Short mmCIF file of C-alpha atoms in Angstrom, two decimals:
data_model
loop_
_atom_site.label_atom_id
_atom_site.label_comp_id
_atom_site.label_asym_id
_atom_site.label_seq_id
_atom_site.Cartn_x
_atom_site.Cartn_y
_atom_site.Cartn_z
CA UNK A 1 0.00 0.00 0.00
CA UNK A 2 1.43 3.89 -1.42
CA UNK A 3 0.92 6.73 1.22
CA UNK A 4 1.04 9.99 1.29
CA UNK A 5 0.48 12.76 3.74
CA UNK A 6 1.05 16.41 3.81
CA UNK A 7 2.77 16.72 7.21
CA UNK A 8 6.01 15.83 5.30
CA UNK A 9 6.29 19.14 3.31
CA UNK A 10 6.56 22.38 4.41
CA UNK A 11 2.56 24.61 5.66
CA UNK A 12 2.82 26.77 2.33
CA UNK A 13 3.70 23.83 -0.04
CA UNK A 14 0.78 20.97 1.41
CA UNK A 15 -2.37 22.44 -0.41
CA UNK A 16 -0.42 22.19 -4.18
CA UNK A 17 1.27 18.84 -2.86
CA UNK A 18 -2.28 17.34 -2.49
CA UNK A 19 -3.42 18.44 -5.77
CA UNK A 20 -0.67 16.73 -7.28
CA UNK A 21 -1.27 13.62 -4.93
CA UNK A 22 -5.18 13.62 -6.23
CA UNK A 23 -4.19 13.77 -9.66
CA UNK A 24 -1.61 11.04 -9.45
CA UNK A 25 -3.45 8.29 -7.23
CA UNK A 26 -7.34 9.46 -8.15
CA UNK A 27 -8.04 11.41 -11.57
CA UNK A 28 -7.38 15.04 -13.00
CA UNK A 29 -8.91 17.85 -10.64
CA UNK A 30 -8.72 21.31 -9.46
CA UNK A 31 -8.55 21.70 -6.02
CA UNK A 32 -10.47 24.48 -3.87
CA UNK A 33 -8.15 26.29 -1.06
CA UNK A 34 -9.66 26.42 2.34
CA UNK A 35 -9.46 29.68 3.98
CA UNK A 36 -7.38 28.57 7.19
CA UNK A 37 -4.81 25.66 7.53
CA UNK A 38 -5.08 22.24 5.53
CA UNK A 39 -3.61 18.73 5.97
CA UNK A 40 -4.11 15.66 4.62
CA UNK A 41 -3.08 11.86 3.89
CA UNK A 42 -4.00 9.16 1.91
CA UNK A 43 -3.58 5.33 1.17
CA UNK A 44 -3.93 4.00 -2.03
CA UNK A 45 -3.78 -0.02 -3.29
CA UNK A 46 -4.39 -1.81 -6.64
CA UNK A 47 -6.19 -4.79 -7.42
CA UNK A 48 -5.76 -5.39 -11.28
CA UNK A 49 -8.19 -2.79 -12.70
CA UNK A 50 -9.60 -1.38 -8.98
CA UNK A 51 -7.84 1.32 -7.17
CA UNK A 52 -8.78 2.23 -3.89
CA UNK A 53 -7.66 5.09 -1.75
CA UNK A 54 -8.51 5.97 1.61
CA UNK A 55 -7.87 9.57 2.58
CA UNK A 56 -8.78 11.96 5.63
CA UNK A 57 -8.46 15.37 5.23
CA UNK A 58 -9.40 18.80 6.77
CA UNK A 59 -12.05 21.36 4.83
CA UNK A 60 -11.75 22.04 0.86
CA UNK A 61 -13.16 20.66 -2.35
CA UNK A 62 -12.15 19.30 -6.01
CA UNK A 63 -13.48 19.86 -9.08
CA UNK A 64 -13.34 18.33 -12.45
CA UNK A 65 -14.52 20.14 -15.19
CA UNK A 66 -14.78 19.71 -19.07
CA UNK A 67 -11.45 20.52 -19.32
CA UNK A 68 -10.37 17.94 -17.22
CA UNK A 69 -12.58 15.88 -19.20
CA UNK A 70 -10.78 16.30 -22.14
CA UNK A 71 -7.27 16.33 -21.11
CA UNK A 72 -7.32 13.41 -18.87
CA UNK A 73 -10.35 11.05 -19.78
CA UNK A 74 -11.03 8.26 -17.45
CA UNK A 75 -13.70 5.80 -18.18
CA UNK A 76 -14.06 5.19 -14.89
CA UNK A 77 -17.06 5.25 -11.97
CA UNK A 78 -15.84 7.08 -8.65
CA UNK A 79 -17.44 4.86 -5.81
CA UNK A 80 -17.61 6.94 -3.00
CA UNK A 81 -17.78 5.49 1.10
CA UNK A 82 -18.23 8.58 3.59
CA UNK A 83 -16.36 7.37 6.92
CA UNK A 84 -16.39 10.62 8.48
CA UNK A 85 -17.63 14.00 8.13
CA UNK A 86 -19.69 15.10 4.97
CA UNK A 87 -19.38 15.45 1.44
CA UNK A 88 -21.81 18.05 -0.59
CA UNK A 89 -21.58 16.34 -4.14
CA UNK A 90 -23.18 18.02 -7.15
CA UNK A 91 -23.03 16.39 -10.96
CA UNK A 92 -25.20 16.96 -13.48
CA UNK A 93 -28.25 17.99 -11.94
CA UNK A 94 -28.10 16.05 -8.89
CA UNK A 95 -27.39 17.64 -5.62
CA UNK A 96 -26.62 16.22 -2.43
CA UNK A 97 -24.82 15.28 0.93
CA UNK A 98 -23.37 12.27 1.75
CA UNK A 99 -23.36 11.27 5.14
CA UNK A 100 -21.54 8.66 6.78
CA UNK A 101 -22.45 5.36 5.94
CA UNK A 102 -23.70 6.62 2.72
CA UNK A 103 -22.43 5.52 -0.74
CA UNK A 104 -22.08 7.48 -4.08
CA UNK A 105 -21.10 6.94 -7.48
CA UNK A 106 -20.29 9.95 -9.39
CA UNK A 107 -19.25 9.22 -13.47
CA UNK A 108 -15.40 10.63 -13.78
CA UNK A 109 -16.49 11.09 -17.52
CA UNK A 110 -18.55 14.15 -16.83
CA UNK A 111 -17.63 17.48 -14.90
CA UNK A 112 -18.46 17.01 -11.11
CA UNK A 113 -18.08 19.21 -7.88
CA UNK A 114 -17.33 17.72 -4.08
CA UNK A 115 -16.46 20.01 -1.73
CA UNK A 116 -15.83 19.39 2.51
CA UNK A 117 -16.89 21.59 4.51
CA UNK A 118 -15.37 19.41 7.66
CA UNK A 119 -12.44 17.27 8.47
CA UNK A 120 -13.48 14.38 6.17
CA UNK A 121 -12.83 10.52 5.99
CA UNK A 122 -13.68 8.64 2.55
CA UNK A 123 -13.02 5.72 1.14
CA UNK A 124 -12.80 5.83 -2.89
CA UNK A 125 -12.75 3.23 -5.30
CA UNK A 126 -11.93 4.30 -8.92
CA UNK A 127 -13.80 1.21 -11.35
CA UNK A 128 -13.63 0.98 -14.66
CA UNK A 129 -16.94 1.91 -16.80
CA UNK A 130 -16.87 -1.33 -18.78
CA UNK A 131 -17.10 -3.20 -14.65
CA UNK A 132 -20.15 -1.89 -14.00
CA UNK A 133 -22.08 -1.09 -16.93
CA UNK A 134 -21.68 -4.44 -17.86
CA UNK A 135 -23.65 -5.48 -14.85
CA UNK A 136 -25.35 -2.35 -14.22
CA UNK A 137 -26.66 -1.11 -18.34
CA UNK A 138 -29.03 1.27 -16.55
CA UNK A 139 -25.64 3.24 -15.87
CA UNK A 140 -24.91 4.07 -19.43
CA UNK A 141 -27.85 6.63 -19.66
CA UNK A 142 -27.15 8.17 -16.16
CA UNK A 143 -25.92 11.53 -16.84
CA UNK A 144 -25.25 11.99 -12.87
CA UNK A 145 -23.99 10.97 -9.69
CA UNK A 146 -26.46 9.12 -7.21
CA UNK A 147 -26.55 8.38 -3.87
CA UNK A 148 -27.33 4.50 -2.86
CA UNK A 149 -29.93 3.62 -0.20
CA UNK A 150 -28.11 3.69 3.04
CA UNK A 151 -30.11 0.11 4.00
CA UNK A 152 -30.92 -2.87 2.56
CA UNK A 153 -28.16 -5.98 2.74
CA UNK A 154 -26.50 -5.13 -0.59
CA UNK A 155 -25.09 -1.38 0.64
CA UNK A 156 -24.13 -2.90 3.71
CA UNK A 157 -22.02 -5.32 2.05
CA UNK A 158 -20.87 -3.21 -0.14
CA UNK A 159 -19.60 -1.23 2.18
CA UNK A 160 -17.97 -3.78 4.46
CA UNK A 161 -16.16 -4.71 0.96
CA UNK A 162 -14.83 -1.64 0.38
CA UNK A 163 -13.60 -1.05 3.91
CA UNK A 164 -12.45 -4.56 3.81
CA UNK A 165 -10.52 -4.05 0.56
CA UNK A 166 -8.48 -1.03 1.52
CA UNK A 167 -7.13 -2.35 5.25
CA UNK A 168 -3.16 -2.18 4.57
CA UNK A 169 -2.35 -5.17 7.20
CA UNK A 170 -4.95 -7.49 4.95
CA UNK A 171 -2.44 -9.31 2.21
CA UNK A 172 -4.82 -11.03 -0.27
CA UNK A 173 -3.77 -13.58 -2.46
CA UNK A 174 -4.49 -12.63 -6.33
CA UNK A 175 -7.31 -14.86 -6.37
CA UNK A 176 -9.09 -13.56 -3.57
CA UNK A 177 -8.45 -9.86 -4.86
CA UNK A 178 -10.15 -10.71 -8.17
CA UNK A 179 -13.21 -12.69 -5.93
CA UNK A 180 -13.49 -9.48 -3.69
CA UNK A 181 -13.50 -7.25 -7.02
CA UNK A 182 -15.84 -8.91 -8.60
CA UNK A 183 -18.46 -9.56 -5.30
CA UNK A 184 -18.04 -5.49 -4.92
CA UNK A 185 -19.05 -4.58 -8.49
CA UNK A 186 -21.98 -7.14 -8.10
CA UNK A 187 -23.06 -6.15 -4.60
CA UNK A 188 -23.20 -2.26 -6.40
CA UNK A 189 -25.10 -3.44 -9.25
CA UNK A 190 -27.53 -5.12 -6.57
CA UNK A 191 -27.66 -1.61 -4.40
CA UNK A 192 -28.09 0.46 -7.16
CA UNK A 193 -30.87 -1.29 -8.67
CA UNK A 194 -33.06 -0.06 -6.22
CA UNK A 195 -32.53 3.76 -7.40
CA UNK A 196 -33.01 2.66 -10.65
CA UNK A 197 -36.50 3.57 -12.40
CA UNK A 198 -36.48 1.23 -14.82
CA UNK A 199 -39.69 2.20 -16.97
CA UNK A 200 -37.64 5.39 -17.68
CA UNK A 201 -34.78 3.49 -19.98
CA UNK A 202 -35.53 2.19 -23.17
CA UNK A 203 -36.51 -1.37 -23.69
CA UNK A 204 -33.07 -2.68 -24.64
CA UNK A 205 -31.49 -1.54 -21.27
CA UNK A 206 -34.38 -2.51 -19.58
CA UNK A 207 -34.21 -6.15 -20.92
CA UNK A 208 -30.57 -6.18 -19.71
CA UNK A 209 -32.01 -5.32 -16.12
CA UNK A 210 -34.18 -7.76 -16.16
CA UNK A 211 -31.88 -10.64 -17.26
CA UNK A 212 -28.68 -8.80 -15.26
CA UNK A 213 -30.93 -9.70 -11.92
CA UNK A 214 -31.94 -13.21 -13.34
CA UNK A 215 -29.00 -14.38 -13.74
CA UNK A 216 -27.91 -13.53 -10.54
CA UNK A 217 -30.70 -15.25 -9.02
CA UNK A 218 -30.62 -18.67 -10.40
CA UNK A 219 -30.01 -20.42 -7.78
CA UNK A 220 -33.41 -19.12 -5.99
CA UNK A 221 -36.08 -21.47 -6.21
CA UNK A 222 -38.80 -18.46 -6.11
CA UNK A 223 -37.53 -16.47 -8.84
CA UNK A 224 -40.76 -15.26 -10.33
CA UNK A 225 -42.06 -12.61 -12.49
CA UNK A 226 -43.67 -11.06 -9.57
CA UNK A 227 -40.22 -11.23 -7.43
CA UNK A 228 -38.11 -9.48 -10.44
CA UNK A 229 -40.95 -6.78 -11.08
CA UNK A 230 -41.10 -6.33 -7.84
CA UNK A 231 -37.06 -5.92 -7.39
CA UNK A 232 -36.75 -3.55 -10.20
CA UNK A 233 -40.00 -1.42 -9.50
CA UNK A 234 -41.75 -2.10 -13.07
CA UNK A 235 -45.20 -4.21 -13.34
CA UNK A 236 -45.34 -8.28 -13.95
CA UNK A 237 -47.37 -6.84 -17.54
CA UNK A 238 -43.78 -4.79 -18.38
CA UNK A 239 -41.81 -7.76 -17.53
CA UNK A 240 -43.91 -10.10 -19.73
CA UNK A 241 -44.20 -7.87 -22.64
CA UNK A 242 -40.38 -7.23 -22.81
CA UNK A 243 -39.69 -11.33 -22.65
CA UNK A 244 -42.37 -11.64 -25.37
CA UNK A 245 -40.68 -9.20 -27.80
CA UNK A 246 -37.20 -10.94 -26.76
CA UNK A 247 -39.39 -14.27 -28.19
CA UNK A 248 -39.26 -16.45 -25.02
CA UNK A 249 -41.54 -16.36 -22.56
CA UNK A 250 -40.10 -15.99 -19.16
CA UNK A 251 -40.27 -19.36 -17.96
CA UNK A 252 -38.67 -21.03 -20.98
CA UNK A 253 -36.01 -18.51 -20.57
CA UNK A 254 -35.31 -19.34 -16.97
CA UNK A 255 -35.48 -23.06 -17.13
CA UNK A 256 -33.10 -22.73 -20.20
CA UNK A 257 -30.95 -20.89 -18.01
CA UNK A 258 -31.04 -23.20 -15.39
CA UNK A 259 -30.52 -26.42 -17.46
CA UNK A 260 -27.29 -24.64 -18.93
CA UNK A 261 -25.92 -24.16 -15.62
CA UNK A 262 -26.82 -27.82 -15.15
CA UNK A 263 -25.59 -28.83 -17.89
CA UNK A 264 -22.08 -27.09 -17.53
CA UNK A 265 -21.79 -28.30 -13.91
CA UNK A 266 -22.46 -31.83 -14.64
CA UNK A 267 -19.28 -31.59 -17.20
CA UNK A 268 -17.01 -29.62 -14.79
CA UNK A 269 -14.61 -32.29 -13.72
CA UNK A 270 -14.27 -30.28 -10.53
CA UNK A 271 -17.64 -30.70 -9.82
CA UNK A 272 -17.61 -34.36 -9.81
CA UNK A 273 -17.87 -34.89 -6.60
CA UNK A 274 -21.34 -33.12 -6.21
CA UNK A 275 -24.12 -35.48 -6.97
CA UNK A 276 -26.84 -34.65 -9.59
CA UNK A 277 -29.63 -33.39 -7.01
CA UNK A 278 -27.09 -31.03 -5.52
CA UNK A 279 -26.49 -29.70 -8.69
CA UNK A 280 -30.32 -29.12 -9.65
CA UNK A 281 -31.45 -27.81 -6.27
CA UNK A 282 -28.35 -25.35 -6.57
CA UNK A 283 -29.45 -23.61 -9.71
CA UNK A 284 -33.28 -23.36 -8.71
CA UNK A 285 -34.85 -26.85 -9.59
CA UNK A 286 -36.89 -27.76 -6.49
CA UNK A 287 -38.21 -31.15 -8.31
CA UNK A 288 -36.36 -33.93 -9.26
CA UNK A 289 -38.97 -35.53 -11.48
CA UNK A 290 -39.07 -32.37 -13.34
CA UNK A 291 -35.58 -31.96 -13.87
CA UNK A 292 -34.64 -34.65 -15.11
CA UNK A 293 -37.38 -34.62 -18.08
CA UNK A 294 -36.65 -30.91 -18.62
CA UNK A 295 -33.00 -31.85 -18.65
CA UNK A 296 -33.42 -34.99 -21.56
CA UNK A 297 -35.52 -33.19 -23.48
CA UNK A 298 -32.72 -30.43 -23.73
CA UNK A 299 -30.30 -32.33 -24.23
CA UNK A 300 -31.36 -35.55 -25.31
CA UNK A 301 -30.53 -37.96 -22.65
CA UNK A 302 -30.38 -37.98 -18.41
CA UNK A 303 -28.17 -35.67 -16.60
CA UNK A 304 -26.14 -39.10 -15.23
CA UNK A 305 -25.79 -40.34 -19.33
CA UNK A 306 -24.30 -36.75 -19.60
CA UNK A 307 -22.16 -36.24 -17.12
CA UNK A 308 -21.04 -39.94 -18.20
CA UNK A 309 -19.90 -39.16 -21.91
CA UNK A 310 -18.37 -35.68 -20.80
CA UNK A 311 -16.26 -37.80 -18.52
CA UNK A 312 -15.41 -40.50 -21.44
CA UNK A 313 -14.92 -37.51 -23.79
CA UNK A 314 -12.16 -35.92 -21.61
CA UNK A 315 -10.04 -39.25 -21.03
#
């Protein structure tokens, strides 16, 4: 883990040392001079694509404007944990305060204002566009920052994450740095969902919604029309209609889903030791009987006569 801190240059030098520090470990800013006295310090770490940076510092703000924009692009979302103190954010035209607790994700692609008016503690994670959006499409059209609902189990453990990923006496293994990437990009996706309107984005994103929360539900034996309308705030008569113009109706799209997962379990030769009702009960199936005539008719013989040639095939 890099630090910095202003106590190691001189008073008159630490507010144009910090800019420099921002610019280097977060993205291209201008920096607003508070009237009296200023310090500050920060940690920053990498985890392939993530950077994180933890910083505390006494009253002032940044600013990125178009300029910055256009010197220095950076396809990146700021993710934003308050610790301490408050943050008055303003992109776009959102406005608002983030208290501790509270997360935000402000779009480094477009000019943004955040400005301290107290000693502050934040923790920041810089994510590539391409991380979320992928999960998230309802971010593409955002032409703001937001705020994510301060309760509800997917903030929470997004924020344990975070604080999680930036402790400097934690040394994860590579592995477990990609796992903890990848659970905090999906526990955002999950948070921000809920701020989401989705009958505002046009049916293509929508779709992507839909089938973004879906998939990541598999595994839950109650995943219903009414549960995923009810998740992203649109009616089950929305839901149906976009599945119909997609031209599967949203069963046959979730049990194809679910035999696919099945399917490519059954073949994993790391799987082997998990016996075939372990594998249907963990992507959704709650009946046997069913599963296994769902699963020949997709594939043309039993899940055991499958996982039996995939094992022949690989010798």
């Amino acid at each position: 883990m890099a630090t910095w801190s202003t106590a190691t240059v001189q008073s008159r030098e630490r507010f144009s040392y910090w800019r420099e520090v921002v610019c280097q470990t977060v993205l291209s800013v201008s920096t607003e001079h508070p009237a009296n006295g200023f310090s500050a310090s920060i940690a920053s770490r990498t985890f392939g694509n993530l950077r994180l940076a933890s910083f505390e510092s006494t009253s002032h703000g940044i600013v990125r404007n178009n300029c910055h924009v256009a010197a220095a692009p950076e396809a990146s979302y700021l993710v934003s944990l308050q610790i301490r103190g408050r943050s008055n954010i303003t992109q776009g035209e959102e406005s608002f305060c983030l208290e501790p607790g509270e997360i935000a994700i402000v779009d480094s692609e477009r000019p943004f204002r955040v400005g301290f008016p107290d000693s502050v503690h934040r923790i920041l994670a810089i994510v590539p566009r391409e991380m979320l959006s992928q999960r998230a499409p309802w971010m593409k059209d955002a032409r703001s920052c937001r705020k994510l609902t301060l309760s509800g189990p997917y903030s929470d453990l997004a924020r344990r994450h975070l604080v999680h990923l930036t402790r400097g006496d934690d040394d994860l293994s590579t592995s477990e740095a990609v796992l903890m990437v990848e659970n905090l990009c999906n526990l955002l996706t999950l948070a921000s969902a809920r701020e989401v309107r989705p009958n505002s984005l046009a049916p293509e994103l929508m779709m992507q919604s839909i089938l973004t929360f879906c998939r990541q539900h598999l595994h839950n034996p109650e995943l219903s029309p009414s549960l995923v309308a009810s998740h992203l705030g649109i009616s089950v008569r929305t839901l149906q209609l976009r599945f119909q113009q997609s031209g599967k109706s949203f069963g046959r799209w979730l049990l194809e889903c679910r035999l696919e997962a099945c399917g490519k379990d059954l073949k994993d030769p790391f799987k082997q030791g998990d016996s075939i009702s372990t594998i249907a009960y963990r992507w959704g199936f709650n009946d046997l009987s069913h599963f296994n005539k769902a699963f020949r008719a997709r594939f043309a013989m039993s899940p055991s006569q499958w996982r039996l040639g995939n094992q022949i095939s690989s010798l």
